[in-house]
Tab-separated table of C-alpha atoms in Angstrom:
chain	number	residue	atom	x	y	z
U	24	MET	CA	0.000	0.000	0.000
U	25	SER	CA	1.392	3.354	-1.025
U	26	GLU	CA	1.933	6.122	1.544
U	27	ARG	CA	-0.603	8.330	-0.241
U	28	LEU	CA	-3.308	5.662	-0.177
U	29	ARG	CA	-2.589	4.976	3.475
U	30	LYS	CA	-3.083	8.662	4.340
U	31	ILE	CA	-6.345	8.819	2.365
U	32	LEU	CA	-7.735	5.777	4.155
U	33	HIS	CA	-6.595	7.146	7.517
U	34	ARG	CA	-8.450	10.420	6.888
U	35	PHE	CA	-11.529	8.598	5.617
U	36	PHE	CA	-11.840	6.379	8.678
U	37	GLY	CA	-11.101	9.350	10.924
U	38	LEU	CA	-13.956	11.332	9.369
U	39	LEU	CA	-16.219	8.272	9.559
U	40	THR	CA	-15.481	7.926	13.282
U	41	ILE	CA	-16.264	11.604	13.876
U	42	PHE	CA	-19.530	11.278	11.911
U	43	PHE	CA	-20.757	8.346	14.004
U	44	ALA	CA	-19.689	10.080	17.226
U	45	VAL	CA	-21.724	13.177	16.293
U	46	LEU	CA	-24.685	11.001	15.287
U	47	LEU	CA	-24.655	9.139	18.617
U	48	CYS	CA	-24.345	12.424	20.506
U	49	TYR	CA	-27.321	13.862	18.618
U	50	GLN	CA	-29.446	10.801	19.348
U	51	TRP	CA	-28.539	10.960	23.034
U	52	VAL	CA	-29.414	14.661	23.316
U	53	SER	CA	-32.702	14.117	21.462
U	54	GLY	CA	-33.660	11.472	23.996
U	55	GLN	CA	-33.174	13.732	27.003
U	56	PRO	CA	-36.156	15.314	28.792
U	57	ALA	CA	-37.410	18.602	27.368
U	58	THR	CA	-36.192	20.352	30.517
U	59	SER	CA	-32.560	19.319	30.066
U	60	TRP	CA	-30.127	22.229	29.675
U	61	PHE	CA	-29.223	20.941	26.213
U	62	LYS	CA	-32.647	22.083	25.018
U	63	THR	CA	-33.605	24.896	27.339
U	64	ALA	CA	-30.304	26.782	27.597
U	65	PRO	CA	-30.733	28.744	24.333
U	66	LYS	CA	-34.405	29.472	25.039
U	67	LYS	CA	-35.780	32.414	26.952
U	68	VAL	CA	-37.081	31.165	30.300
U	69	LEU	CA	-40.048	32.857	31.966
U	70	THR	CA	-38.792	35.036	34.790
U	71	GLN	CA	-40.340	34.922	38.253
U	72	LYS	CA	-38.184	37.627	39.892
U	73	PRO	CA	-39.926	40.829	38.842
U	74	GLY	CA	-39.757	43.039	41.927
U	75	THR	CA	-43.200	44.479	42.573
U	76	TYR	CA	-46.142	45.637	40.470
U	77	SER	CA	-48.324	48.627	41.245
U	78	LYS	CA	-52.094	48.418	41.106
U	79	LYS	CA	-52.035	50.298	37.794
U	80	GLN	CA	-49.449	47.942	36.296
U	81	ARG	CA	-51.430	44.909	37.405
U	82	GLN	CA	-54.536	46.274	35.700
U	83	GLU	CA	-52.578	46.921	32.509
U	84	ILE	CA	-51.377	43.301	32.504
U	85	ALA	CA	-54.926	42.044	33.125
U	86	ASP	CA	-56.174	44.148	30.206
U	87	ALA	CA	-53.433	42.803	27.907
U	88	VAL	CA	-54.135	39.192	28.899
U	89	SER	CA	-57.834	39.495	28.099
U	90	ARG	CA	-57.611	41.809	25.082
U	91	GLU	CA	-59.429	40.415	22.043
U	92	ASP	CA	-56.903	40.170	19.222
U	93	GLN	CA	-58.308	37.532	16.851
U	94	LYS	CA	-61.917	38.616	16.395
U	95	GLY	CA	-61.272	38.866	12.667
U	96	LEU	CA	-60.773	35.090	12.646
U	97	GLY	CA	-63.880	34.471	14.721
U	98	LEU	CA	-61.870	33.526	17.824
U	99	ASN	CA	-62.732	34.585	21.350
U	100	LYS	CA	-59.854	35.193	23.783
U	101	GLN	CA	-60.121	33.225	27.027
U	102	GLY	CA	-56.839	34.421	28.548
U	103	TYR	CA	-53.352	32.881	28.809
U	104	VAL	CA	-51.678	29.695	30.014
U	105	ALA	CA	-48.200	29.682	31.569
U	106	MET	CA	-45.904	26.958	32.851
U	107	PRO	CA	-42.596	28.369	34.121
U	108	LYS	CA	-40.920	24.953	34.383
U	109	LEU	CA	-41.156	24.490	30.608
U	110	SER	CA	-41.160	28.136	29.435
U	111	ILE	CA	-44.710	27.799	28.146
U	112	LEU	CA	-46.697	31.011	27.619
U	113	MET	CA	-49.563	31.080	25.135
U	114	PRO	CA	-52.863	32.871	24.591
U	115	ILE	CA	-55.998	30.751	24.927
U	116	TYR	CA	-58.843	30.889	22.400
U	117	ASP	CA	-61.995	28.814	22.159
U	118	ASN	CA	-61.734	26.411	19.214
U	119	ALA	CA	-59.251	23.519	19.407
U	120	PHE	CA	-60.819	21.899	16.333
U	121	SER	CA	-59.706	24.738	14.058
U	122	LYS	CA	-56.241	24.653	12.467
U	123	VAL	CA	-56.307	28.441	12.231
U	124	ALA	CA	-57.055	28.696	15.952
U	125	LEU	CA	-54.315	26.223	16.914
U	126	ASP	CA	-51.796	28.244	14.917
U	127	LYS	CA	-52.615	31.212	17.173
U	128	GLY	CA	-52.098	29.464	20.509
U	129	ALA	CA	-53.775	27.059	22.913
U	130	ASN	CA	-57.532	26.511	22.664
U	131	THR	CA	-60.305	25.164	24.838
U	132	SER	CA	-61.182	21.671	23.652
U	133	GLN	CA	-64.836	21.098	24.457
U	134	ASP	CA	-66.986	18.647	22.490
U	135	LYS	CA	-69.514	20.016	20.039
U	136	GLY	CA	-72.564	21.343	21.832
U	137	GLN	CA	-70.769	21.757	25.157
U	138	ALA	CA	-70.248	25.133	26.751
U	139	VAL	CA	-66.801	26.717	26.695
U	140	PRO	CA	-65.123	25.653	29.964
U	141	VAL	CA	-64.506	28.200	32.713
U	142	MET	CA	-61.168	28.650	34.468
U	143	GLY	CA	-61.201	27.340	38.007
U	144	GLN	CA	-64.411	25.386	37.440
U	145	GLY	CA	-65.195	21.840	36.317
U	146	ASN	CA	-62.816	20.293	33.797
U	147	TYR	CA	-60.972	23.044	31.939
U	148	THR	CA	-59.760	21.362	28.744
U	149	LEU	CA	-56.967	22.775	26.593
U	150	ALA	CA	-55.200	21.660	23.424
U	151	ALA	CA	-52.241	22.936	21.411
U	152	HIS	CA	-49.735	21.656	18.879
U	153	ASN	CA	-46.786	19.445	19.715
U	154	TRP	CA	-44.161	20.604	17.226
U	155	ASP	CA	-41.770	17.816	18.275
U	156	ASN	CA	-39.052	20.293	19.236
U	157	GLY	CA	-39.325	20.467	23.029
U	158	TYR	CA	-40.187	24.159	23.050
U	159	THR	CA	-43.032	25.598	20.978
U	160	GLY	CA	-46.728	24.972	21.673
U	161	PHE	CA	-47.148	22.143	24.161
U	162	SER	CA	-44.108	20.275	22.753
U	163	ALA	CA	-42.240	20.463	26.064
U	164	LEU	CA	-44.909	18.377	27.801
U	165	GLN	CA	-43.568	15.253	26.065
U	166	GLU	CA	-40.959	13.661	28.320
U	167	LYS	CA	-38.533	12.635	25.567
U	168	LEU	CA	-38.414	13.903	22.013
U	169	LYS	CA	-38.922	11.510	19.116
U	170	GLN	CA	-39.718	8.637	21.487
U	171	ASN	CA	-43.162	7.166	22.148
U	172	ALA	CA	-42.014	5.787	25.512
U	173	PRO	CA	-43.138	6.061	28.248
U	174	TYR	CA	-46.520	6.956	26.715
U	175	GLU	CA	-46.578	3.912	24.437
U	176	ASP	CA	-44.305	0.867	24.289
U	177	ALA	CA	-43.113	-1.060	21.240
U	178	ALA	CA	-46.084	-3.418	21.488
U	179	GLY	CA	-48.547	-0.523	21.358
U	180	HIS	CA	-49.529	-0.648	25.031
U	181	LEU	CA	-50.450	2.776	26.398
U	182	GLY	CA	-48.492	4.106	29.365
U	183	THR	CA	-48.204	6.982	31.811
U	184	SER	CA	-45.589	9.440	33.060
U	185	SER	CA	-45.028	11.218	36.358
U	186	TRP	CA	-42.041	13.344	35.298
U	187	LEU	CA	-43.947	16.637	35.747
U	188	ASN	CA	-45.847	15.728	38.891
U	189	GLY	CA	-45.957	18.575	41.390
U	190	GLU	CA	-45.183	21.286	38.826
U	191	TYR	CA	-47.572	24.219	38.505
U	192	ILE	CA	-49.566	25.500	35.556
U	193	TYR	CA	-51.145	28.951	35.677
U	194	LEU	CA	-54.199	30.212	33.816
U	195	ALA	CA	-55.054	33.903	33.671
U	196	ASN	CA	-58.033	35.931	32.471
U	197	LYS	CA	-59.431	39.396	33.168
U	198	ASN	CA	-60.375	38.358	36.713
U	199	GLY	CA	-57.081	36.938	37.980
U	200	ILE	CA	-54.735	33.955	38.097
U	201	TYR	CA	-55.739	30.309	38.624
U	202	ARG	CA	-53.140	27.795	39.755
U	203	TYR	CA	-53.161	24.049	39.065
U	204	LYS	CA	-50.724	21.326	40.151
U	205	ILE	CA	-49.844	18.489	37.754
U	206	VAL	CA	-50.734	15.038	39.077
U	207	GLY	CA	-49.772	12.869	36.101
U	208	GLN	CA	-49.784	12.162	32.383
U	209	SER	CA	-51.620	9.403	30.530
U	210	THR	CA	-52.131	8.391	26.913
U	211	VAL	CA	-55.264	7.943	24.812
U	212	ASP	CA	-56.119	7.255	21.186
U	213	GLN	CA	-56.720	10.320	19.039
U	214	ASP	CA	-60.474	9.685	18.887
U	215	ASP	CA	-60.954	9.192	22.639
U	216	GLY	CA	-63.069	12.141	23.755
U	217	THR	CA	-63.752	10.912	27.281
U	218	VAL	CA	-61.007	13.170	28.666
U	219	LEU	CA	-63.068	16.179	27.558
U	220	SER	CA	-65.969	15.353	29.867
U	221	PRO	CA	-66.942	18.521	31.775
U	222	ASP	CA	-67.814	16.340	34.770
U	223	GLU	CA	-64.272	15.059	35.389
U	224	ARG	CA	-62.688	16.076	38.700
U	225	ILE	CA	-59.574	15.311	40.765
U	226	ASN	CA	-60.210	14.693	44.476
U	227	ASN	CA	-63.582	16.414	43.987
U	228	LYS	CA	-61.740	19.557	42.891
U	229	ALA	CA	-61.759	21.363	39.562
U	230	LYS	CA	-59.372	19.966	36.982
U	231	LEU	CA	-57.174	21.102	34.103
U	232	THR	CA	-56.797	18.691	31.178
U	233	ILE	CA	-54.197	19.429	28.483
U	234	VAL	CA	-54.282	17.471	25.222
U	235	THR	CA	-51.396	17.354	22.754
U	236	CYS	CA	-50.093	14.902	20.158
U	237	LEU	CA	-47.520	12.210	20.861
U	238	PHE	CA	-44.524	11.911	18.504
U	239	PRO	CA	-43.701	9.881	16.532
U	240	ASP	CA	-47.050	8.029	16.935
U	241	THR	CA	-49.358	10.940	16.118
U	242	THR	CA	-52.426	8.707	16.407
U	243	LYS	CA	-52.058	8.983	20.207
U	244	ARG	CA	-52.555	11.929	22.547
U	245	ILE	CA	-50.633	12.869	25.696
U	246	ILE	CA	-53.042	13.894	28.447
U	247	THR	CA	-51.603	16.094	31.190
U	248	SER	CA	-53.886	16.297	34.237
U	249	ALA	CA	-53.635	18.971	36.925
U	250	GLU	CA	-55.616	19.642	40.091
U	251	TYR	CA	-56.964	23.111	40.877
U	252	THR	CA	-55.252	24.595	43.933
U	253	ASP	CA	-56.097	28.289	44.251
U	254	TYR	CA	-57.074	31.604	42.671
U	255	HIS	CA	-56.012	35.201	43.275
U	256	SER	CA	-57.375	38.384	41.765
U	257	TRP	CA	-54.813	40.567	39.989
U	258	ASP	CA	-54.489	42.915	42.951
U	259	LYS	CA	-53.886	40.020	45.386
U	260	ALA	CA	-51.683	37.729	43.264
U	261	LYS	CA	-47.979	37.378	44.035
U	262	SER	CA	-45.724	39.555	41.901
U	263	ALA	CA	-43.842	36.463	40.701
U	264	GLU	CA	-47.092	35.068	39.284
U	265	VAL	CA	-48.213	38.382	37.808
U	266	ALA	CA	-44.823	38.593	36.072
U	267	LEU	CA	-45.531	35.393	34.144
U	268	PHE	CA	-48.178	37.287	32.190
U	269	ASP	CA	-46.319	40.572	31.752
U	270	LEU	CA	-46.477	40.524	27.964
U	271	LYS	CA	-44.115	43.501	27.692
U	272	LYS	CA	-41.333	41.345	29.151
U	273	GLN	CA	-42.284	37.744	28.471
U	274	LYS	CA	-42.090	35.920	25.162
U	275	THR	CA	-44.784	33.517	23.970
U	276	ASN	CA	-43.906	30.117	22.497
U	277	VAL	CA	-46.787	29.623	20.058
U	278	LEU	CA	-44.934	28.785	16.843
U	279	PRO	CA	-41.431	27.541	15.894
């Protein structure tokens, strides 16, 4: 073997080794939880250290949260949803069965003929896109990107996840801020509407149900369930919670 050929082969196998090392690294990072620093470090995280808000500032935030901004599309604003743990902040409208509405944010997901759910009452059902990127829409609610597990195993058996248990989700409208605590995640088929029942409760308390797609098996839905804990009007809410909805400072994560 000539010296030239030996050098060419050496470089080729060196590049091949680097390629497979990068590929394995990418696959490992993709399999990490959405909250890992590999995914969240470059993203803007919701701040909860705002100082204080005056009564006037609180009212301005309440007005911004409830301001109708999609009437031209026939959408009614319900308020906003925030989850600091996952940097989720999106407006809420009232039609989860409309692609146009889902491109604008989260939407209430009531069955046809049912009344639009009310924050802090009954089963408040929400839906938004999972863009399979760990950040936009409700993507971050999936424990591991590009993996059906633990929501579905290789045999197609549906599973659950407790990785977000104890974390808080906040809803806000013109009246104030409603807090819910996550109690678990489950999985259902895409046509299973039982999770939308307005009569569902957790420990006889009001409930929040969030529906989003599973990836890569998009025929399944991840159901995140949270128990209602408390409510505070804008003038009584903690500054750290008011800050979550300060739209002059915070960035929404609706679209990629």
